[in-house]
PDB file of C-alpha atoms in Angstrom:
ATOM      1  CA  UNK A   1       4.705   0.106 -12.482  1.00  0.00           C
ATOM      2  CA  UNK A   2       5.616  -2.544 -10.161  1.00  0.00           C
ATOM      3  CA  UNK A   3       2.591  -4.482  -8.590  1.00  0.00           C
ATOM      4  CA  UNK A   4       2.614  -7.250  -6.093  1.00  0.00           C
ATOM      5  CA  UNK A   5      -0.172  -9.803  -5.628  1.00  0.00           C
ATOM      6  CA  UNK A   6      -0.705 -12.243  -2.911  1.00  0.00           C
ATOM      7  CA  UNK A   7      -2.852 -15.219  -3.172  1.00  0.00           C
ATOM      8  CA  UNK A   8      -4.909 -16.554  -1.300  1.00  0.00           C
ATOM      9  CA  UNK A   9      -6.195 -13.413   0.535  1.00  0.00           C
ATOM     10  CA  UNK A  10      -7.190 -15.575   3.461  1.00  0.00           C
ATOM     11  CA  UNK A  11      -6.252 -19.260   4.436  1.00  0.00           C
ATOM     12  CA  UNK A  12      -7.552 -21.540   7.397  1.00  0.00           C
ATOM     13  CA  UNK A  13      -5.796 -24.686   8.052  1.00  0.00           C
ATOM     14  CA  UNK A  14      -5.790 -27.255  10.916  1.00  0.00           C
ATOM     15  CA  UNK A  15      -2.836 -27.301  13.206  1.00  0.00           C
ATOM     16  CA  UNK A  16       0.134 -29.467  11.986  1.00  0.00           C
ATOM     17  CA  UNK A  17      -0.481 -28.761   8.368  1.00  0.00           C
ATOM     18  CA  UNK A  18       2.283 -27.572   6.062  1.00  0.00           C
ATOM     19  CA  UNK A  19       1.233 -24.771   3.905  1.00  0.00           C
ATOM     20  CA  UNK A  20       2.364 -22.426   1.081  1.00  0.00           C
ATOM     21  CA  UNK A  21       1.673 -18.692   0.588  1.00  0.00           C
ATOM     22  CA  UNK A  22       2.127 -17.173  -2.867  1.00  0.00           C
ATOM     23  CA  UNK A  23       3.573 -13.831  -4.033  1.00  0.00           C
ATOM     24  CA  UNK A  24       3.893 -12.540  -7.493  1.00  0.00           C
ATOM     25  CA  UNK A  25       5.236  -9.420  -8.912  1.00  0.00           C
ATOM     26  CA  UNK A  26       5.148  -7.860 -12.438  1.00  0.00           C
ATOM     27  CA  UNK A  27       8.532  -6.316 -12.805  1.00  0.00           C
ATOM     28  CA  UNK A  28      11.404  -8.819 -12.411  1.00  0.00           C
ATOM     29  CA  UNK A  29      13.978  -5.937 -11.689  1.00  0.00           C
ATOM     30  CA  UNK A  30      13.962  -6.228  -8.032  1.00  0.00           C
ATOM     31  CA  UNK A  31      16.812  -5.768  -5.457  1.00  0.00           C
ATOM     32  CA  UNK A  32      15.176  -8.009  -2.889  1.00  0.00           C
ATOM     33  CA  UNK A  33      12.187  -9.643  -1.670  1.00  0.00           C
ATOM     34  CA  UNK A  34      11.013  -9.627   1.922  1.00  0.00           C
ATOM     35  CA  UNK A  35       8.421 -11.642   3.841  1.00  0.00           C
ATOM     36  CA  UNK A  36       6.659  -9.890   6.885  1.00  0.00           C
ATOM     37  CA  UNK A  37       4.310 -11.012   9.616  1.00  0.00           C
ATOM     38  CA  UNK A  38       1.713  -8.633  11.059  1.00  0.00           C
ATOM     39  CA  UNK A  39      -0.288  -9.425  14.099  1.00  0.00           C
ATOM     40  CA  UNK A  40      -3.675  -7.462  14.561  1.00  0.00           C
ATOM     41  CA  UNK A  41      -3.119  -3.867  15.486  1.00  0.00           C
ATOM     42  CA  UNK A  42       0.540  -4.193  15.365  1.00  0.00           C
ATOM     43  CA  UNK A  43       3.598  -3.353  13.169  1.00  0.00           C
ATOM     44  CA  UNK A  44       5.359  -5.622  10.968  1.00  0.00           C
ATOM     45  CA  UNK A  45       8.068  -8.212  11.785  1.00  0.00           C
ATOM     46  CA  UNK A  46      10.652  -9.132   9.211  1.00  0.00           C
ATOM     47  CA  UNK A  47      10.740 -12.934   8.645  1.00  0.00           C
ATOM     48  CA  UNK A  48      13.073 -13.600   5.600  1.00  0.00           C
ATOM     49  CA  UNK A  49      14.777 -11.413   3.250  1.00  0.00           C
ATOM     50  CA  UNK A  50      15.923 -12.893  -0.160  1.00  0.00           C
ATOM     51  CA  UNK A  51      18.453 -10.952  -2.312  1.00  0.00           C
ATOM     52  CA  UNK A  52      17.924 -10.930  -5.987  1.00  0.00           C
ATOM     53  CA  UNK A  53      20.817 -13.304  -6.596  1.00  0.00           C
ATOM     54  CA  UNK A  54      19.505 -15.971  -4.132  1.00  0.00           C
ATOM     55  CA  UNK A  55      17.039 -18.679  -4.665  1.00  0.00           C
ATOM     56  CA  UNK A  56      15.870 -19.405  -1.170  1.00  0.00           C
ATOM     57  CA  UNK A  57      16.204 -18.397   2.521  1.00  0.00           C
ATOM     58  CA  UNK A  58      15.367 -20.646   5.497  1.00  0.00           C
ATOM     59  CA  UNK A  59      14.655 -19.723   9.198  1.00  0.00           C
ATOM     60  CA  UNK A  60      13.345 -22.389  11.480  1.00  0.00           C
ATOM     61  CA  UNK A  61      10.050 -23.813  10.034  1.00  0.00           C
ATOM     62  CA  UNK A  62       9.990 -21.102   7.375  1.00  0.00           C
ATOM     63  CA  UNK A  63      11.428 -21.340   3.959  1.00  0.00           C
ATOM     64  CA  UNK A  64      11.018 -18.686   1.258  1.00  0.00           C
ATOM     65  CA  UNK A  65      11.984 -19.172  -2.421  1.00  0.00           C
ATOM     66  CA  UNK A  66      12.488 -16.613  -5.178  1.00  0.00           C
ATOM     67  CA  UNK A  67      12.005 -17.133  -8.943  1.00  0.00           C
ATOM     68  CA  UNK A  68      13.001 -13.692 -10.345  1.00  0.00           C
ATOM     69  CA  UNK A  69      12.522 -14.548 -13.923  1.00  0.00           C
ATOM     70  CA  UNK A  70       8.830 -15.736 -13.445  1.00  0.00           C
ATOM     71  CA  UNK A  71       8.020 -12.976 -10.926  1.00  0.00           C
ATOM     72  CA  UNK A  72       7.180 -15.406  -8.097  1.00  0.00           C
ATOM     73  CA  UNK A  73       8.020 -16.131  -4.432  1.00  0.00           C
ATOM     74  CA  UNK A  74       6.543 -18.713  -2.074  1.00  0.00           C
ATOM     75  CA  UNK A  75       6.606 -18.858   1.636  1.00  0.00           C
ATOM     76  CA  UNK A  76       6.501 -22.426   3.064  1.00  0.00           C
ATOM     77  CA  UNK A  77       5.381 -22.973   6.590  1.00  0.00           C
ATOM     78  CA  UNK A  78       6.093 -26.460   7.983  1.00  0.00           C
ATOM     79  CA  UNK A  79       3.954 -28.047  10.893  1.00  0.00           C
ATOM     80  CA  UNK A  80       1.839 -24.947  11.348  1.00  0.00           C
ATOM     81  CA  UNK A  81       0.931 -23.895  14.911  1.00  0.00           C
ATOM     82  CA  UNK A  82      -1.952 -21.721  16.206  1.00  0.00           C
ATOM     83  CA  UNK A  83       0.730 -19.086  16.994  1.00  0.00           C
ATOM     84  CA  UNK A  84       1.423 -18.756  13.196  1.00  0.00           C
ATOM     85  CA  UNK A  85      -2.040 -17.053  12.861  1.00  0.00           C
ATOM     86  CA  UNK A  86      -1.295 -13.687  11.425  1.00  0.00           C
ATOM     87  CA  UNK A  87      -1.103 -11.670   8.157  1.00  0.00           C
ATOM     88  CA  UNK A  88       1.677 -12.350   5.956  1.00  0.00           C
ATOM     89  CA  UNK A  89       2.999  -9.630   3.725  1.00  0.00           C
ATOM     90  CA  UNK A  90       5.265  -9.841   0.815  1.00  0.00           C
ATOM     91  CA  UNK A  91       7.267  -6.734  -0.381  1.00  0.00           C
ATOM     92  CA  UNK A  92       9.653  -6.165  -3.193  1.00  0.00           C
ATOM     93  CA  UNK A  93      12.577  -3.635  -3.268  1.00  0.00           C
ATOM     94  CA  UNK A  94      12.914  -1.797  -6.683  1.00  0.00           C
ATOM     95  CA  UNK A  95      16.399  -2.072  -8.240  1.00  0.00           C
ATOM     96  CA  UNK A  96      17.126   1.518  -9.131  1.00  0.00           C
ATOM     97  CA  UNK A  97      19.504   3.934  -7.589  1.00  0.00           C
ATOM     98  CA  UNK A  98      18.666   5.315  -4.094  1.00  0.00           C
ATOM     99  CA  UNK A  99      15.316   3.687  -3.967  1.00  0.00           C
ATOM    100  CA  UNK A 100      16.082   0.123  -2.846  1.00  0.00           C
ATOM    101  CA  UNK A 101      14.490   0.808   0.679  1.00  0.00           C
ATOM    102  CA  UNK A 102      11.123   1.945  -1.084  1.00  0.00           C
ATOM    103  CA  UNK A 103       9.347  -1.235  -0.560  1.00  0.00           C
ATOM    104  CA  UNK A 104       6.301  -2.197  -2.634  1.00  0.00           C
ATOM    105  CA  UNK A 105       3.755  -4.372  -0.740  1.00  0.00           C
ATOM    106  CA  UNK A 106       1.093  -6.970  -1.591  1.00  0.00           C
ATOM    107  CA  UNK A 107      -2.069  -6.881   0.402  1.00  0.00           C
ATOM    108  CA  UNK A 108      -1.230  -9.845   2.423  1.00  0.00           C
ATOM    109  CA  UNK A 109      -2.614 -13.266   3.291  1.00  0.00           C
ATOM    110  CA  UNK A 110      -4.516 -13.765   6.426  1.00  0.00           C
ATOM    111  CA  UNK A 111      -3.607 -17.084   7.970  1.00  0.00           C
ATOM    112  CA  UNK A 112      -5.750 -18.855  10.638  1.00  0.00           C
ATOM    113  CA  UNK A 113      -4.380 -22.096  12.094  1.00  0.00           C
ATOM    114  CA  UNK A 114      -7.016 -24.055  14.053  1.00  0.00           C
ATOM    115  CA  UNK A 115      -6.078 -26.106  16.960  1.00  0.00           C
TER     116      UNK A 115
ATOM    117  CA  UNK B   1      16.331  -2.639  23.988  1.00  0.00           C
ATOM    118  CA  UNK B   2      16.688  -1.283  20.511  1.00  0.00           C
ATOM    119  CA  UNK B   3      13.665  -0.531  18.464  1.00  0.00           C
ATOM    120  CA  UNK B   4      11.230   2.014  17.086  1.00  0.00           C
ATOM    121  CA  UNK B   5       8.636   3.877  19.201  1.00  0.00           C
ATOM    122  CA  UNK B   6       5.497   5.398  17.753  1.00  0.00           C
ATOM    123  CA  UNK B   7       3.295   7.602  19.796  1.00  0.00           C
ATOM    124  CA  UNK B   8       0.471   8.066  20.386  1.00  0.00           C
ATOM    125  CA  UNK B   9      -0.985   4.739  19.719  1.00  0.00           C
ATOM    126  CA  UNK B  10      -4.517   6.193  18.948  1.00  0.00           C
ATOM    127  CA  UNK B  11      -5.222   9.794  17.743  1.00  0.00           C
ATOM    128  CA  UNK B  12      -8.328  11.651  16.739  1.00  0.00           C
ATOM    129  CA  UNK B  13      -8.331  14.727  14.361  1.00  0.00           C
ATOM    130  CA  UNK B  14     -10.937  17.324  14.142  1.00  0.00           C
ATOM    131  CA  UNK B  15     -12.036  18.908  10.804  1.00  0.00           C
ATOM    132  CA  UNK B  16      -9.384  21.579   9.890  1.00  0.00           C
ATOM    133  CA  UNK B  17      -6.916  20.424  12.397  1.00  0.00           C
ATOM    134  CA  UNK B  18      -3.194  19.331  11.832  1.00  0.00           C
ATOM    135  CA  UNK B  19      -1.943  16.431  13.885  1.00  0.00           C
ATOM    136  CA  UNK B  20       1.687  15.087  14.364  1.00  0.00           C
ATOM    137  CA  UNK B  21       2.642  11.529  14.805  1.00  0.00           C
ATOM    138  CA  UNK B  22       5.851  10.838  16.478  1.00  0.00           C
ATOM    139  CA  UNK B  23       8.463   8.168  15.400  1.00  0.00           C
ATOM    140  CA  UNK B  24      11.696   7.697  17.462  1.00  0.00           C
ATOM    141  CA  UNK B  25      14.413   5.019  16.904  1.00  0.00           C
ATOM    142  CA  UNK B  26      17.518   3.962  18.813  1.00  0.00           C
ATOM    143  CA  UNK B  27      18.711   1.484  16.337  1.00  0.00           C
ATOM    144  CA  UNK B  28      21.293   4.111  14.848  1.00  0.00           C
ATOM    145  CA  UNK B  29      19.675   3.680  11.397  1.00  0.00           C
ATOM    146  CA  UNK B  30      20.087   6.310   8.858  1.00  0.00           C
ATOM    147  CA  UNK B  31      17.117   5.600   6.776  1.00  0.00           C
ATOM    148  CA  UNK B  32      13.481   5.985   7.878  1.00  0.00           C
ATOM    149  CA  UNK B  33      10.034   5.587   6.374  1.00  0.00           C
ATOM    150  CA  UNK B  34       6.392   6.437   6.800  1.00  0.00           C
ATOM    151  CA  UNK B  35       3.812   4.141   5.505  1.00  0.00           C
ATOM    152  CA  UNK B  36      -0.059   4.231   5.571  1.00  0.00           C
ATOM    153  CA  UNK B  37      -2.107   1.070   5.777  1.00  0.00           C
ATOM    154  CA  UNK B  38      -5.792   1.004   4.993  1.00  0.00           C
ATOM    155  CA  UNK B  39      -8.063  -1.938   5.742  1.00  0.00           C
ATOM    156  CA  UNK B  40      -7.482  -5.003   3.544  1.00  0.00           C
ATOM    157  CA  UNK B  41      -4.560  -3.150   1.798  1.00  0.00           C
ATOM    158  CA  UNK B  42      -0.873  -3.303   1.710  1.00  0.00           C
ATOM    159  CA  UNK B  43       1.368  -0.530   2.943  1.00  0.00           C
ATOM    160  CA  UNK B  44       1.909   2.596   0.926  1.00  0.00           C
ATOM    161  CA  UNK B  45       4.860   4.824   1.059  1.00  0.00           C
ATOM    162  CA  UNK B  46       4.239   8.439   2.332  1.00  0.00           C
ATOM    163  CA  UNK B  47       7.683   9.847   2.875  1.00  0.00           C
ATOM    164  CA  UNK B  48      11.235   8.454   3.397  1.00  0.00           C
ATOM    165  CA  UNK B  49      14.557   9.986   4.489  1.00  0.00           C
ATOM    166  CA  UNK B  50      17.840   8.491   3.974  1.00  0.00           C
ATOM    167  CA  UNK B  51      19.811  10.986   5.954  1.00  0.00           C
ATOM    168  CA  UNK B  52      19.546  13.777   8.427  1.00  0.00           C
ATOM    169  CA  UNK B  53      18.075  17.113   6.898  1.00  0.00           C
ATOM    170  CA  UNK B  54      17.045  15.250   3.710  1.00  0.00           C
ATOM    171  CA  UNK B  55      13.664  13.545   2.822  1.00  0.00           C
ATOM    172  CA  UNK B  56      11.786  12.610  -0.364  1.00  0.00           C
ATOM    173  CA  UNK B  57       8.215  12.186  -1.240  1.00  0.00           C
ATOM    174  CA  UNK B  58       6.814   8.593  -1.732  1.00  0.00           C
ATOM    175  CA  UNK B  59       3.759   7.444  -3.625  1.00  0.00           C
ATOM    176  CA  UNK B  60       1.088   9.237  -1.481  1.00  0.00           C
ATOM    177  CA  UNK B  61       2.666  12.415  -0.043  1.00  0.00           C
ATOM    178  CA  UNK B  62      -0.132  14.946  -0.634  1.00  0.00           C
ATOM    179  CA  UNK B  63      -1.577  16.312   2.587  1.00  0.00           C
ATOM    180  CA  UNK B  64       1.323  15.092   4.591  1.00  0.00           C
ATOM    181  CA  UNK B  65       4.642  16.759   5.803  1.00  0.00           C
ATOM    182  CA  UNK B  66       7.744  15.615   7.570  1.00  0.00           C
ATOM    183  CA  UNK B  67      11.002  16.776   8.968  1.00  0.00           C
ATOM    184  CA  UNK B  68      14.380  15.053   9.839  1.00  0.00           C
ATOM    185  CA  UNK B  69      16.356  17.421  12.176  1.00  0.00           C
ATOM    186  CA  UNK B  70      17.777  14.505  14.094  1.00  0.00           C
ATOM    187  CA  UNK B  71      18.815  10.864  13.296  1.00  0.00           C
ATOM    188  CA  UNK B  72      16.662   9.465  15.799  1.00  0.00           C
ATOM    189  CA  UNK B  73      13.478  11.185  14.973  1.00  0.00           C
ATOM    190  CA  UNK B  74      11.237  11.420  11.833  1.00  0.00           C
ATOM    191  CA  UNK B  75       7.758  13.054  12.706  1.00  0.00           C
ATOM    192  CA  UNK B  76       4.785  13.004  10.224  1.00  0.00           C
ATOM    193  CA  UNK B  77       2.245  15.767  10.311  1.00  0.00           C
ATOM    194  CA  UNK B  78      -1.023  15.062   8.746  1.00  0.00           C
ATOM    195  CA  UNK B  79      -2.373  18.352   7.570  1.00  0.00           C
ATOM    196  CA  UNK B  80      -6.050  19.614   7.013  1.00  0.00           C
ATOM    197  CA  UNK B  81      -5.381  19.264   3.255  1.00  0.00           C
ATOM    198  CA  UNK B  82      -5.372  15.325   3.764  1.00  0.00           C
ATOM    199  CA  UNK B  83      -9.102  14.725   3.258  1.00  0.00           C
ATOM    200  CA  UNK B  84      -9.168  11.042   4.122  1.00  0.00           C
ATOM    201  CA  UNK B  85      -6.655  10.465   6.972  1.00  0.00           C
ATOM    202  CA  UNK B  86      -8.303   7.743   8.714  1.00  0.00           C
ATOM    203  CA  UNK B  87      -5.787   4.974   8.609  1.00  0.00           C
ATOM    204  CA  UNK B  88      -3.095   2.952  10.360  1.00  0.00           C
ATOM    205  CA  UNK B  89       0.332   4.738  10.093  1.00  0.00           C
ATOM    206  CA  UNK B  90       3.507   2.852  10.367  1.00  0.00           C
ATOM    207  CA  UNK B  91       7.084   4.094  10.796  1.00  0.00           C
ATOM    208  CA  UNK B  92      10.129   1.954   9.875  1.00  0.00           C
ATOM    209  CA  UNK B  93      13.881   2.363   9.753  1.00  0.00           C
ATOM    210  CA  UNK B  94      16.756   0.507   7.964  1.00  0.00           C
ATOM    211  CA  UNK B  95      20.473   0.632   7.471  1.00  0.00           C
ATOM    212  CA  UNK B  96      20.810   2.310   4.006  1.00  0.00           C
ATOM    213  CA  UNK B  97      21.578   0.048   1.008  1.00  0.00           C
ATOM    214  CA  UNK B  98      18.338  -1.984   1.046  1.00  0.00           C
ATOM    215  CA  UNK B  99      19.729  -5.343   1.801  1.00  0.00           C
ATOM    216  CA  UNK B 100      18.876  -5.412   5.335  1.00  0.00           C
ATOM    217  CA  UNK B 101      15.353  -5.745   6.571  1.00  0.00           C
ATOM    218  CA  UNK B 102      13.322  -2.787   7.653  1.00  0.00           C
ATOM    219  CA  UNK B 103      12.264  -2.553  11.266  1.00  0.00           C
ATOM    220  CA  UNK B 104       8.722  -1.288  12.123  1.00  0.00           C
ATOM    221  CA  UNK B 105       7.152   0.412  14.964  1.00  0.00           C
ATOM    222  CA  UNK B 106       3.814  -0.683  16.406  1.00  0.00           C
ATOM    223  CA  UNK B 107       1.741   1.988  14.567  1.00  0.00           C
ATOM    224  CA  UNK B 108      -0.489   5.033  15.214  1.00  0.00           C
ATOM    225  CA  UNK B 109      -4.113   4.556  14.351  1.00  0.00           C
ATOM    226  CA  UNK B 110      -5.643   8.032  13.267  1.00  0.00           C
ATOM    227  CA  UNK B 111      -9.297   8.581  13.217  1.00  0.00           C
ATOM    228  CA  UNK B 112     -11.653  11.596  12.458  1.00  0.00           C
ATOM    229  CA  UNK B 113     -13.947  13.158  15.137  1.00  0.00           C
TER     230      UNK B 113
END
């Protein structure tokens, strides 16, 4: 059974610091991997989606990498800002027929960026 | 503005009562999903539907029911058989195929009276 783990569970950094969030998964047979952001009491906002054939994706100050063979992904946030404070969730999509949308989530990393 | 609307934002359930959570989308997506989120936990899949008039159980379907009579709507009923319904419920939609991101509503928080 696929399991997704995110480390650390919480992280506090000063503004301007570059940081890395980690995600690992136990079954390398994935269709894609997605990173989401969740603000308190809100739904999820998609940040980046990496297809299984890709190594990385970039959007602005965010860069996500994928190493499928080792079951790892990282989300790199450059020059962090207080507005980046949120919980970041990693999710993998299983690679078997008809179930690619059934995401399996980690528990998230709660990020706090101090001014 | 395209998006997903969940209502109500807060809901309270009495013992033995069924309650229904609404999810409406105007993104013209075929696939829709219901997730449950407990404090400090990731999201877990309750039910999903890839097309109108068809839906499948997810990992934690017991005590829940759904319908998909219209493309835009995917209501979730929390029945009295669900003994621990207190949670944050999130609805999502997606273009089928899996290689597009899922779009989420802002959730419904369900509590027991």
